[in-house]
Amino acid sequence: MMNNTDDDGHEIDEDSSYDWICHTIFYGIVAVIGAISNGISLSYFLTRKKVSLGNKLLALLNIADASICLLLASCIPLLTFLDKSTVSESTVTFIRSFLFSSIFVSVLVSGLVTTCLCVVRTLSIVSPLYAVKRGVLFGSLSIIVTCFIFQETFANFLRPSPNKADEAIDLVFVQYCIRFVYIGELALMILVVSLGCAISFIKLSTNNEALGQSQISESNRKASYTVLILSLMYVLFNGLNVALVLVDTLNHFYSAQYGRLLIHYSKSVEVIGILIMNALVPSSSALNPVVYMVRIAGFRSHTRALLGRLSSLVRCRRRPSPDMDSTMDFNPTITTRMSTCAL
């Protein structure tokens, strides 16, 4: 495809512009759906009278998923704007590093919370009398998340200087090593979640009462199936994403070390692969509240009530109010509606 030029005489790659438009539209849709759905589900889990350990973990998962959707949606438009602006290169590099590090940390936190949720639910099925200590669990989560942040901060400090070729080669090698650590962490979480899913499914599907059928209450069984569905979605979406990221990282690592690609593919295949790879994680994050909508009756009632209040608020704001004060005393219908809007 031919390239056009802008007002300053610089070439504009139409393929790149098309790719940017596709990515921006997709991430924009995912951001809207993910932010709204995770915001509603977060309000549901935070306003419940009985705040159980599972509800707290689900609330944390909503926060991490909403962060993933919003960060990925803002990443491409913001970086494109910065590349075309007059902002200094060091500032662009800092913002780019901060965005990608935030995305990596959010993905790791989402996987970590999903792993904890799956393990806690599996323990409640295997050993219903065992109580997980919340302080130990959330303390461990805080330590691990802090390690994730330090890991990404350390990776950002390893930016090679363009004037030192030898240093650049060494630092690029270390950066790829850190990326392999990131892939290994996600793979380990996926493995743990897979094992938890297998154990939970076996315990829930067995018909032998001696194996614990009678020990699992109906509410616990339904909640366990909900967590099982969430865990299977995580394994499916993120497992495929890790496989694609591993292939892409190995290909670029081989190219950086030996000057040629390990796997050769066309530009269209690369664009489709990147789109699928970048779409899997935010899609999983945006679809999690759909599971709550299908599986949890209280969540459906909460969503209907919340949307009803928002709809009433919008109608009240749109209703014209000239001479309203003079008519309210004589029209009981208007008085009742205005009282409802005020509530």
CSV table of C-alpha atoms in Angstrom, one decimal:
chain,number,residue,atom,x,y,z
A,1,MET,CA,0.0,0.0,0.0
A,2,MET,CA,1.2,3.5,-0.9
A,3,ASN,CA,2.2,6.0,1.8
A,4,ASN,CA,0.9,9.5,1.9
A,5,THR,CA,2.6,12.5,3.4
A,6,ASP,CA,1.4,15.0,6.0
A,7,ASP,CA,1.7,18.8,6.0
A,8,ASP,CA,5.3,18.6,7.1
A,9,GLY,CA,6.4,16.2,4.4
A,10,HIS,CA,6.6,13.1,6.6
A,11,GLU,CA,5.4,9.8,5.2
A,12,ILE,CA,2.2,8.4,6.7
A,13,ASP,CA,2.0,4.6,6.6
A,14,GLU,CA,-1.6,3.8,5.8
A,15,ASP,CA,-1.3,0.2,7.1
A,16,SER,CA,-0.1,1.6,10.4
A,17,SER,CA,-2.9,4.1,10.5
A,18,TYR,CA,-5.5,1.4,9.7
A,19,ASP,CA,-4.0,-0.9,12.5
A,20,TRP,CA,-4.1,2.0,14.9
A,21,ILE,CA,-7.8,2.7,14.1
A,22,CYS,CA,-8.8,-0.9,14.5
A,23,HIS,CA,-6.9,-1.2,17.9
A,24,THR,CA,-8.4,2.1,19.1
A,25,ILE,CA,-12.0,1.2,18.2
A,26,PHE,CA,-11.7,-2.3,19.8
A,27,TYR,CA,-10.0,-1.0,23.0
A,28,GLY,CA,-12.5,1.8,23.2
A,29,ILE,CA,-15.4,-0.7,23.1
A,30,VAL,CA,-13.7,-3.0,25.6
A,31,ALA,CA,-13.0,0.0,27.9
A,32,VAL,CA,-16.6,1.2,28.0
A,33,ILE,CA,-18.0,-2.3,28.6
A,34,GLY,CA,-15.3,-3.3,31.1
A,35,ALA,CA,-15.4,0.0,33.1
A,36,ILE,CA,-19.2,0.0,33.3
A,37,SER,CA,-19.6,-3.7,34.1
A,38,ASN,CA,-16.8,-3.9,36.6
A,39,GLY,CA,-18.0,-0.7,38.2
A,40,ILE,CA,-21.5,-2.1,38.7
A,41,SER,CA,-20.1,-5.4,40.0
A,42,LEU,CA,-17.7,-3.6,42.4
A,43,SER,CA,-20.6,-1.6,43.8
A,44,TYR,CA,-22.5,-4.8,44.4
A,45,PHE,CA,-19.8,-6.6,46.2
A,46,LEU,CA,-18.9,-3.6,48.4
A,47,THR,CA,-22.5,-2.9,49.4
A,48,ARG,CA,-23.4,-6.4,50.5
A,49,LYS,CA,-24.3,-6.8,54.2
A,50,LYS,CA,-22.3,-9.9,54.6
A,51,VAL,CA,-18.8,-9.2,53.3
A,52,SER,CA,-17.2,-12.6,53.0
A,53,LEU,CA,-13.6,-13.4,52.0
A,54,GLY,CA,-14.9,-14.4,48.5
A,55,ASN,CA,-16.7,-11.1,48.1
A,56,LYS,CA,-13.5,-9.1,49.0
A,57,LEU,CA,-11.5,-11.1,46.5
A,58,LEU,CA,-14.1,-10.5,43.8
A,59,ALA,CA,-14.1,-6.8,44.6
A,60,LEU,CA,-10.3,-6.8,44.2
A,61,LEU,CA,-10.7,-8.7,40.9
A,62,ASN,CA,-13.1,-6.0,39.7
A,63,ILE,CA,-10.6,-3.3,40.5
A,64,ALA,CA,-7.8,-5.1,38.6
A,65,ASP,CA,-10.0,-5.9,35.6
A,66,ALA,CA,-11.3,-2.3,35.4
A,67,SER,CA,-7.7,-1.1,35.5
A,68,ILE,CA,-6.7,-3.4,32.6
A,69,CYS,CA,-9.5,-2.2,30.4
A,70,LEU,CA,-8.9,1.5,31.0
A,71,LEU,CA,-5.1,1.3,30.7
A,72,LEU,CA,-5.2,-0.7,27.4
A,73,ALA,CA,-7.9,1.6,26.0
A,74,SER,CA,-5.9,4.8,26.8
A,75,CYS,CA,-2.5,3.3,25.8
A,76,ILE,CA,-2.6,3.5,22.0
A,77,PRO,CA,-4.3,6.9,21.6
A,78,LEU,CA,-2.1,8.5,24.2
A,79,LEU,CA,1.1,7.1,22.8
A,80,THR,CA,0.1,8.1,19.3
A,81,PHE,CA,-0.7,11.6,20.4
A,82,LEU,CA,2.7,11.8,22.3
A,83,ASP,CA,4.6,10.6,19.2
A,84,LYS,CA,3.1,13.4,17.1
A,85,SER,CA,3.4,16.1,19.7
A,86,THR,CA,6.4,18.2,20.7
A,87,VAL,CA,6.9,16.5,24.0
A,88,SER,CA,10.5,15.6,24.8
A,89,GLU,CA,11.7,12.1,24.1
A,90,SER,CA,12.5,11.4,27.7
A,91,THR,CA,9.0,12.3,28.8
A,92,VAL,CA,7.5,10.1,26.1
A,93,THR,CA,9.8,7.2,27.2
A,94,PHE,CA,8.7,7.7,30.9
A,95,ILE,CA,5.0,7.8,30.1
A,96,ARG,CA,5.4,4.8,27.8
A,97,SER,CA,7.2,2.8,30.5
A,98,PHE,CA,4.7,3.8,33.1
A,99,LEU,CA,1.7,2.7,31.0
A,100,PHE,CA,3.2,-0.7,30.1
A,101,SER,CA,4.4,-1.3,33.6
A,102,SER,CA,0.9,-0.5,35.0
A,103,ILE,CA,-0.7,-2.9,32.4
A,104,PHE,CA,1.8,-5.7,33.3
A,105,VAL,CA,1.2,-5.2,37.1
A,106,SER,CA,-2.6,-5.1,36.6
A,107,VAL,CA,-2.5,-8.3,34.6
A,108,LEU,CA,-0.4,-10.0,37.3
A,109,VAL,CA,-2.6,-8.7,40.1
A,110,SER,CA,-5.7,-10.0,38.2
A,111,GLY,CA,-4.1,-13.4,37.8
A,112,LEU,CA,-3.0,-13.5,41.4
A,113,VAL,CA,-6.5,-12.6,42.8
A,114,THR,CA,-8.1,-15.2,40.5
A,115,THR,CA,-5.6,-17.8,41.7
A,116,CYS,CA,-6.4,-16.9,45.4
A,117,LEU,CA,-10.1,-17.0,44.7
A,118,CYS,CA,-9.8,-20.4,43.0
A,119,VAL,CA,-7.6,-21.9,45.8
A,120,VAL,CA,-9.8,-20.5,48.6
A,121,ARG,CA,-12.9,-22.0,46.9
A,122,THR,CA,-11.2,-25.3,46.3
A,123,LEU,CA,-10.2,-25.5,50.0
A,124,SER,CA,-13.8,-24.8,51.0
A,125,ILE,CA,-14.9,-27.7,48.9
A,126,VAL,CA,-12.2,-30.2,49.9
A,127,SER,CA,-12.2,-29.2,53.6
A,128,PRO,CA,-15.4,-27.3,54.5
A,129,LEU,CA,-14.3,-26.9,58.1
A,130,TYR,CA,-11.0,-25.2,57.2
A,131,ALA,CA,-11.0,-21.4,57.6
A,132,VAL,CA,-8.5,-19.3,55.7
A,133,LYS,CA,-7.0,-16.6,57.8
A,134,ARG,CA,-7.8,-13.3,56.1
A,135,GLY,CA,-4.9,-11.4,57.6
A,136,VAL,CA,-2.4,-13.9,56.3
A,137,LEU,CA,-4.0,-14.0,52.9
A,138,PHE,CA,-4.2,-10.3,52.3
A,139,GLY,CA,-0.8,-9.7,53.8
A,140,SER,CA,0.7,-12.2,51.4
A,141,LEU,CA,-1.2,-10.6,48.5
A,142,SER,CA,0.3,-7.2,49.5
A,143,ILE,CA,3.8,-8.6,49.6
A,144,ILE,CA,3.5,-10.3,46.2
A,145,VAL,CA,2.0,-7.2,44.6
A,146,THR,CA,4.8,-5.1,46.0
A,147,CYS,CA,7.3,-7.6,44.4
A,148,PHE,CA,5.5,-7.2,41.1
A,149,ILE,CA,5.8,-3.4,41.3
A,150,PHE,CA,9.5,-3.6,42.1
A,151,GLN,CA,10.0,-6.1,39.2
A,152,GLU,CA,8.5,-3.7,36.7
A,153,THR,CA,10.3,-0.7,38.2
A,154,PHE,CA,13.6,-2.6,37.8
A,155,ALA,CA,12.8,-3.5,34.2
A,156,ASN,CA,12.2,0.2,33.4
A,157,PHE,CA,15.6,1.2,34.8
A,158,LEU,CA,17.2,-1.1,32.3
A,159,ARG,CA,16.6,1.2,29.3
A,160,PRO,CA,19.7,1.0,27.1
A,161,SER,CA,21.4,4.2,26.1
A,162,PRO,CA,21.3,4.6,22.3
A,163,ASN,CA,24.9,5.9,22.3
A,164,LYS,CA,26.4,2.7,23.9
A,165,ALA,CA,25.9,-0.3,21.6
A,166,ASP,CA,27.6,-2.9,23.9
A,167,GLU,CA,25.6,-1.7,26.9
A,168,ALA,CA,22.4,-1.8,24.8
A,169,ILE,CA,22.9,-5.4,23.9
A,170,ASP,CA,23.5,-6.4,27.5
A,171,LEU,CA,20.5,-4.5,28.8
A,172,VAL,CA,18.2,-5.8,26.1
A,173,PHE,CA,19.2,-9.4,27.0
A,174,VAL,CA,18.4,-8.7,30.7
A,175,GLN,CA,15.1,-7.1,29.7
A,176,TYR,CA,14.1,-10.2,27.7
A,177,CYS,CA,15.0,-12.3,30.8
A,178,ILE,CA,12.6,-10.2,32.9
A,179,ARG,CA,9.9,-10.7,30.2
A,180,PHE,CA,10.4,-14.4,30.4
A,181,VAL,CA,10.0,-14.2,34.2
A,182,TYR,CA,6.7,-12.3,33.6
A,183,ILE,CA,5.6,-15.1,31.3
A,184,GLY,CA,6.6,-17.7,33.8
A,185,GLU,CA,4.6,-16.0,36.6
A,186,LEU,CA,1.5,-16.0,34.5
A,187,ALA,CA,2.1,-19.6,33.5
A,188,LEU,CA,2.4,-20.6,37.1
A,189,MET,CA,-0.8,-18.9,38.0
A,190,ILE,CA,-2.6,-20.6,35.1
A,191,LEU,CA,-1.2,-24.0,36.2
A,192,VAL,CA,-2.4,-23.5,39.8
A,193,VAL,CA,-5.9,-22.3,38.6
A,194,SER,CA,-6.1,-25.3,36.3
A,195,LEU,CA,-5.3,-27.7,39.1
A,196,GLY,CA,-7.9,-26.0,41.4
A,197,CYS,CA,-10.5,-26.2,38.6
A,198,ALA,CA,-9.8,-29.9,38.1
A,199,ILE,CA,-10.1,-30.7,41.9
A,200,SER,CA,-13.2,-28.6,42.3
A,201,PHE,CA,-14.9,-30.1,39.3
A,202,ILE,CA,-14.2,-33.7,40.5
A,203,LYS,CA,-15.5,-32.9,44.0
A,204,LEU,CA,-18.6,-31.1,42.7
A,205,SER,CA,-19.6,-33.6,40.1
A,206,THR,CA,-19.1,-36.8,42.2
A,207,ASN,CA,-22.2,-38.6,43.3
A,208,ASN,CA,-20.6,-40.4,46.1
A,209,GLU,CA,-21.9,-38.9,49.4
A,210,ALA,CA,-18.9,-40.2,51.3
A,211,LEU,CA,-16.7,-37.9,49.3
A,212,GLY,CA,-18.4,-34.8,50.6
A,213,GLN,CA,-21.6,-34.3,48.6
A,214,SER,CA,-23.6,-33.9,51.8
A,215,GLN,CA,-21.0,-31.6,53.4
A,216,ILE,CA,-21.3,-29.0,50.7
A,217,SER,CA,-24.4,-26.7,51.0
A,218,GLU,CA,-26.4,-25.7,48.0
A,219,SER,CA,-25.3,-22.0,48.3
A,220,ASN,CA,-21.7,-23.1,48.6
A,221,ARG,CA,-22.1,-25.4,45.6
A,222,LYS,CA,-23.5,-22.6,43.5
A,223,ALA,CA,-20.8,-20.2,44.5
A,224,SER,CA,-18.2,-22.9,43.7
A,225,TYR,CA,-19.6,-23.4,40.2
A,226,THR,CA,-19.5,-19.6,39.7
A,227,VAL,CA,-15.8,-19.4,40.7
A,228,LEU,CA,-15.1,-22.5,38.6
A,229,ILE,CA,-16.6,-20.7,35.5
A,230,LEU,CA,-14.5,-17.6,36.2
A,231,SER,CA,-11.4,-19.8,36.7
A,232,LEU,CA,-12.0,-21.7,33.4
A,233,MET,CA,-12.4,-18.4,31.6
A,234,TYR,CA,-9.1,-17.2,33.0
A,235,VAL,CA,-7.3,-20.3,32.0
A,236,LEU,CA,-8.8,-20.2,28.5
A,237,PHE,CA,-8.2,-16.5,27.7
A,238,ASN,CA,-4.9,-16.1,29.5
A,239,GLY,CA,-3.5,-19.5,28.6
A,240,LEU,CA,-3.8,-18.7,24.9
A,241,ASN,CA,-2.4,-15.2,25.5
A,242,VAL,CA,0.7,-16.5,27.3
A,243,ALA,CA,1.3,-18.9,24.5
A,244,LEU,CA,1.1,-16.1,21.9
A,245,VAL,CA,3.3,-13.8,24.0
A,246,LEU,CA,5.9,-16.5,24.5
A,247,VAL,CA,6.1,-17.1,20.7
A,248,ASP,CA,6.3,-13.4,20.0
A,249,THR,CA,9.0,-12.8,22.8
A,250,LEU,CA,11.1,-15.7,21.6
A,251,ASN,CA,10.9,-14.4,18.0
A,252,HIS,CA,12.0,-10.9,19.0
A,253,PHE,CA,14.7,-12.3,21.4
A,254,TYR,CA,16.1,-14.4,18.6
A,255,SER,CA,16.1,-11.4,16.3
A,256,ALA,CA,17.9,-9.2,18.8
A,257,GLN,CA,20.6,-11.8,19.5
A,258,TYR,CA,21.2,-13.2,16.0
A,259,GLY,CA,19.8,-10.6,13.6
A,260,ARG,CA,17.0,-12.7,12.1
A,261,LEU,CA,13.6,-13.9,13.0
A,262,LEU,CA,13.1,-17.3,14.4
A,263,ILE,CA,9.6,-17.6,12.8
A,264,HIS,CA,8.8,-15.7,9.6
A,265,TYR,CA,5.2,-14.5,9.0
A,266,SER,CA,3.5,-11.9,6.9
A,267,LYS,CA,2.5,-8.4,8.0
A,268,SER,CA,-1.2,-9.4,8.0
A,269,VAL,CA,-0.6,-12.4,10.2
A,270,GLU,CA,1.5,-10.3,12.6
A,271,VAL,CA,-1.3,-7.7,12.8
A,272,ILE,CA,-4.0,-10.3,13.4
A,273,GLY,CA,-1.8,-12.1,16.0
A,274,ILE,CA,-1.1,-8.9,17.9
A,275,LEU,CA,-4.8,-7.9,17.9
A,276,ILE,CA,-5.8,-11.4,19.2
A,277,MET,CA,-2.9,-11.4,21.7
A,278,ASN,CA,-3.9,-7.9,23.1
A,279,ALA,CA,-7.6,-8.7,23.0
A,280,LEU,CA,-7.6,-11.8,25.1
A,281,VAL,CA,-6.8,-10.3,28.5
A,282,PRO,CA,-9.1,-7.2,28.4
A,283,SER,CA,-11.9,-9.4,26.9
A,284,SER,CA,-11.6,-11.8,29.8
A,285,SER,CA,-11.7,-8.8,32.3
A,286,ALA,CA,-14.8,-7.3,30.6
A,287,LEU,CA,-16.7,-10.6,30.4
A,288,ASN,CA,-16.3,-11.5,34.1
A,289,PRO,CA,-19.3,-9.5,35.2
A,290,VAL,CA,-21.4,-11.3,32.6
A,291,VAL,CA,-20.8,-14.4,34.7
A,292,TYR,CA,-22.1,-12.6,37.8
A,293,MET,CA,-25.2,-11.5,35.9
A,294,VAL,CA,-26.0,-15.0,34.8
A,295,ARG,CA,-25.1,-16.8,38.0
A,296,ILE,CA,-26.0,-14.4,40.9
A,297,ALA,CA,-29.6,-13.3,41.3
A,298,GLY,CA,-28.7,-10.6,43.8
A,299,PHE,CA,-26.4,-9.1,41.2
A,300,ARG,CA,-29.2,-8.9,38.7
A,301,SER,CA,-31.5,-7.2,41.2
A,302,HIS,CA,-28.7,-4.8,42.1
A,303,THR,CA,-28.0,-4.0,38.5
A,304,ARG,CA,-31.7,-3.4,37.7
A,305,ALA,CA,-32.1,-1.1,40.8
A,306,LEU,CA,-28.9,0.8,39.9
A,307,LEU,CA,-29.9,1.3,36.3
A,308,GLY,CA,-33.4,2.3,37.4
A,309,ARG,CA,-32.0,5.0,39.7
A,310,LEU,CA,-29.7,6.3,37.0
A,311,SER,CA,-32.6,6.3,34.5
A,312,SER,CA,-34.8,8.3,37.0
A,313,LEU,CA,-32.0,10.7,37.6
A,314,VAL,CA,-31.6,11.3,33.8
A,315,ARG,CA,-35.3,11.8,33.4
A,316,CYS,CA,-35.4,14.3,36.2
A,317,ARG,CA,-32.5,16.3,34.7
A,318,ARG,CA,-34.1,16.4,31.3
A,319,ARG,CA,-37.5,17.4,32.5
A,320,PRO,CA,-38.1,21.2,31.8
A,321,SER,CA,-38.8,23.1,35.0
A,322,PRO,CA,-40.1,26.6,34.1
A,323,ASP,CA,-42.9,27.7,36.4
A,324,MET,CA,-42.4,24.4,38.3
A,325,ASP,CA,-42.7,26.0,41.7
A,326,SER,CA,-46.1,27.6,40.9
A,327,THR,CA,-47.6,24.2,39.7
A,328,MET,CA,-46.2,21.9,42.3
A,329,ASP,CA,-48.7,23.0,45.0
A,330,PHE,CA,-51.6,22.2,42.7
A,331,ASN,CA,-50.5,19.1,41.0
A,332,PRO,CA,-50.0,16.1,43.3
A,333,THR,CA,-48.6,14.0,40.5
A,334,ILE,CA,-45.8,16.4,39.8
A,335,THR,CA,-45.1,16.7,43.6
A,336,THR,CA,-44.8,12.9,43.8
A,337,ARG,CA,-42.5,12.7,40.9
A,338,MET,CA,-40.2,15.5,42.2
A,339,SER,CA,-40.1,13.7,45.6
A,340,THR,CA,-39.0,10.5,43.8
A,341,CYS,CA,-36.3,12.4,41.9
A,342,ALA,CA,-35.0,13.9,45.1
A,343,LEU,CA,-34.6,10.5,46.7
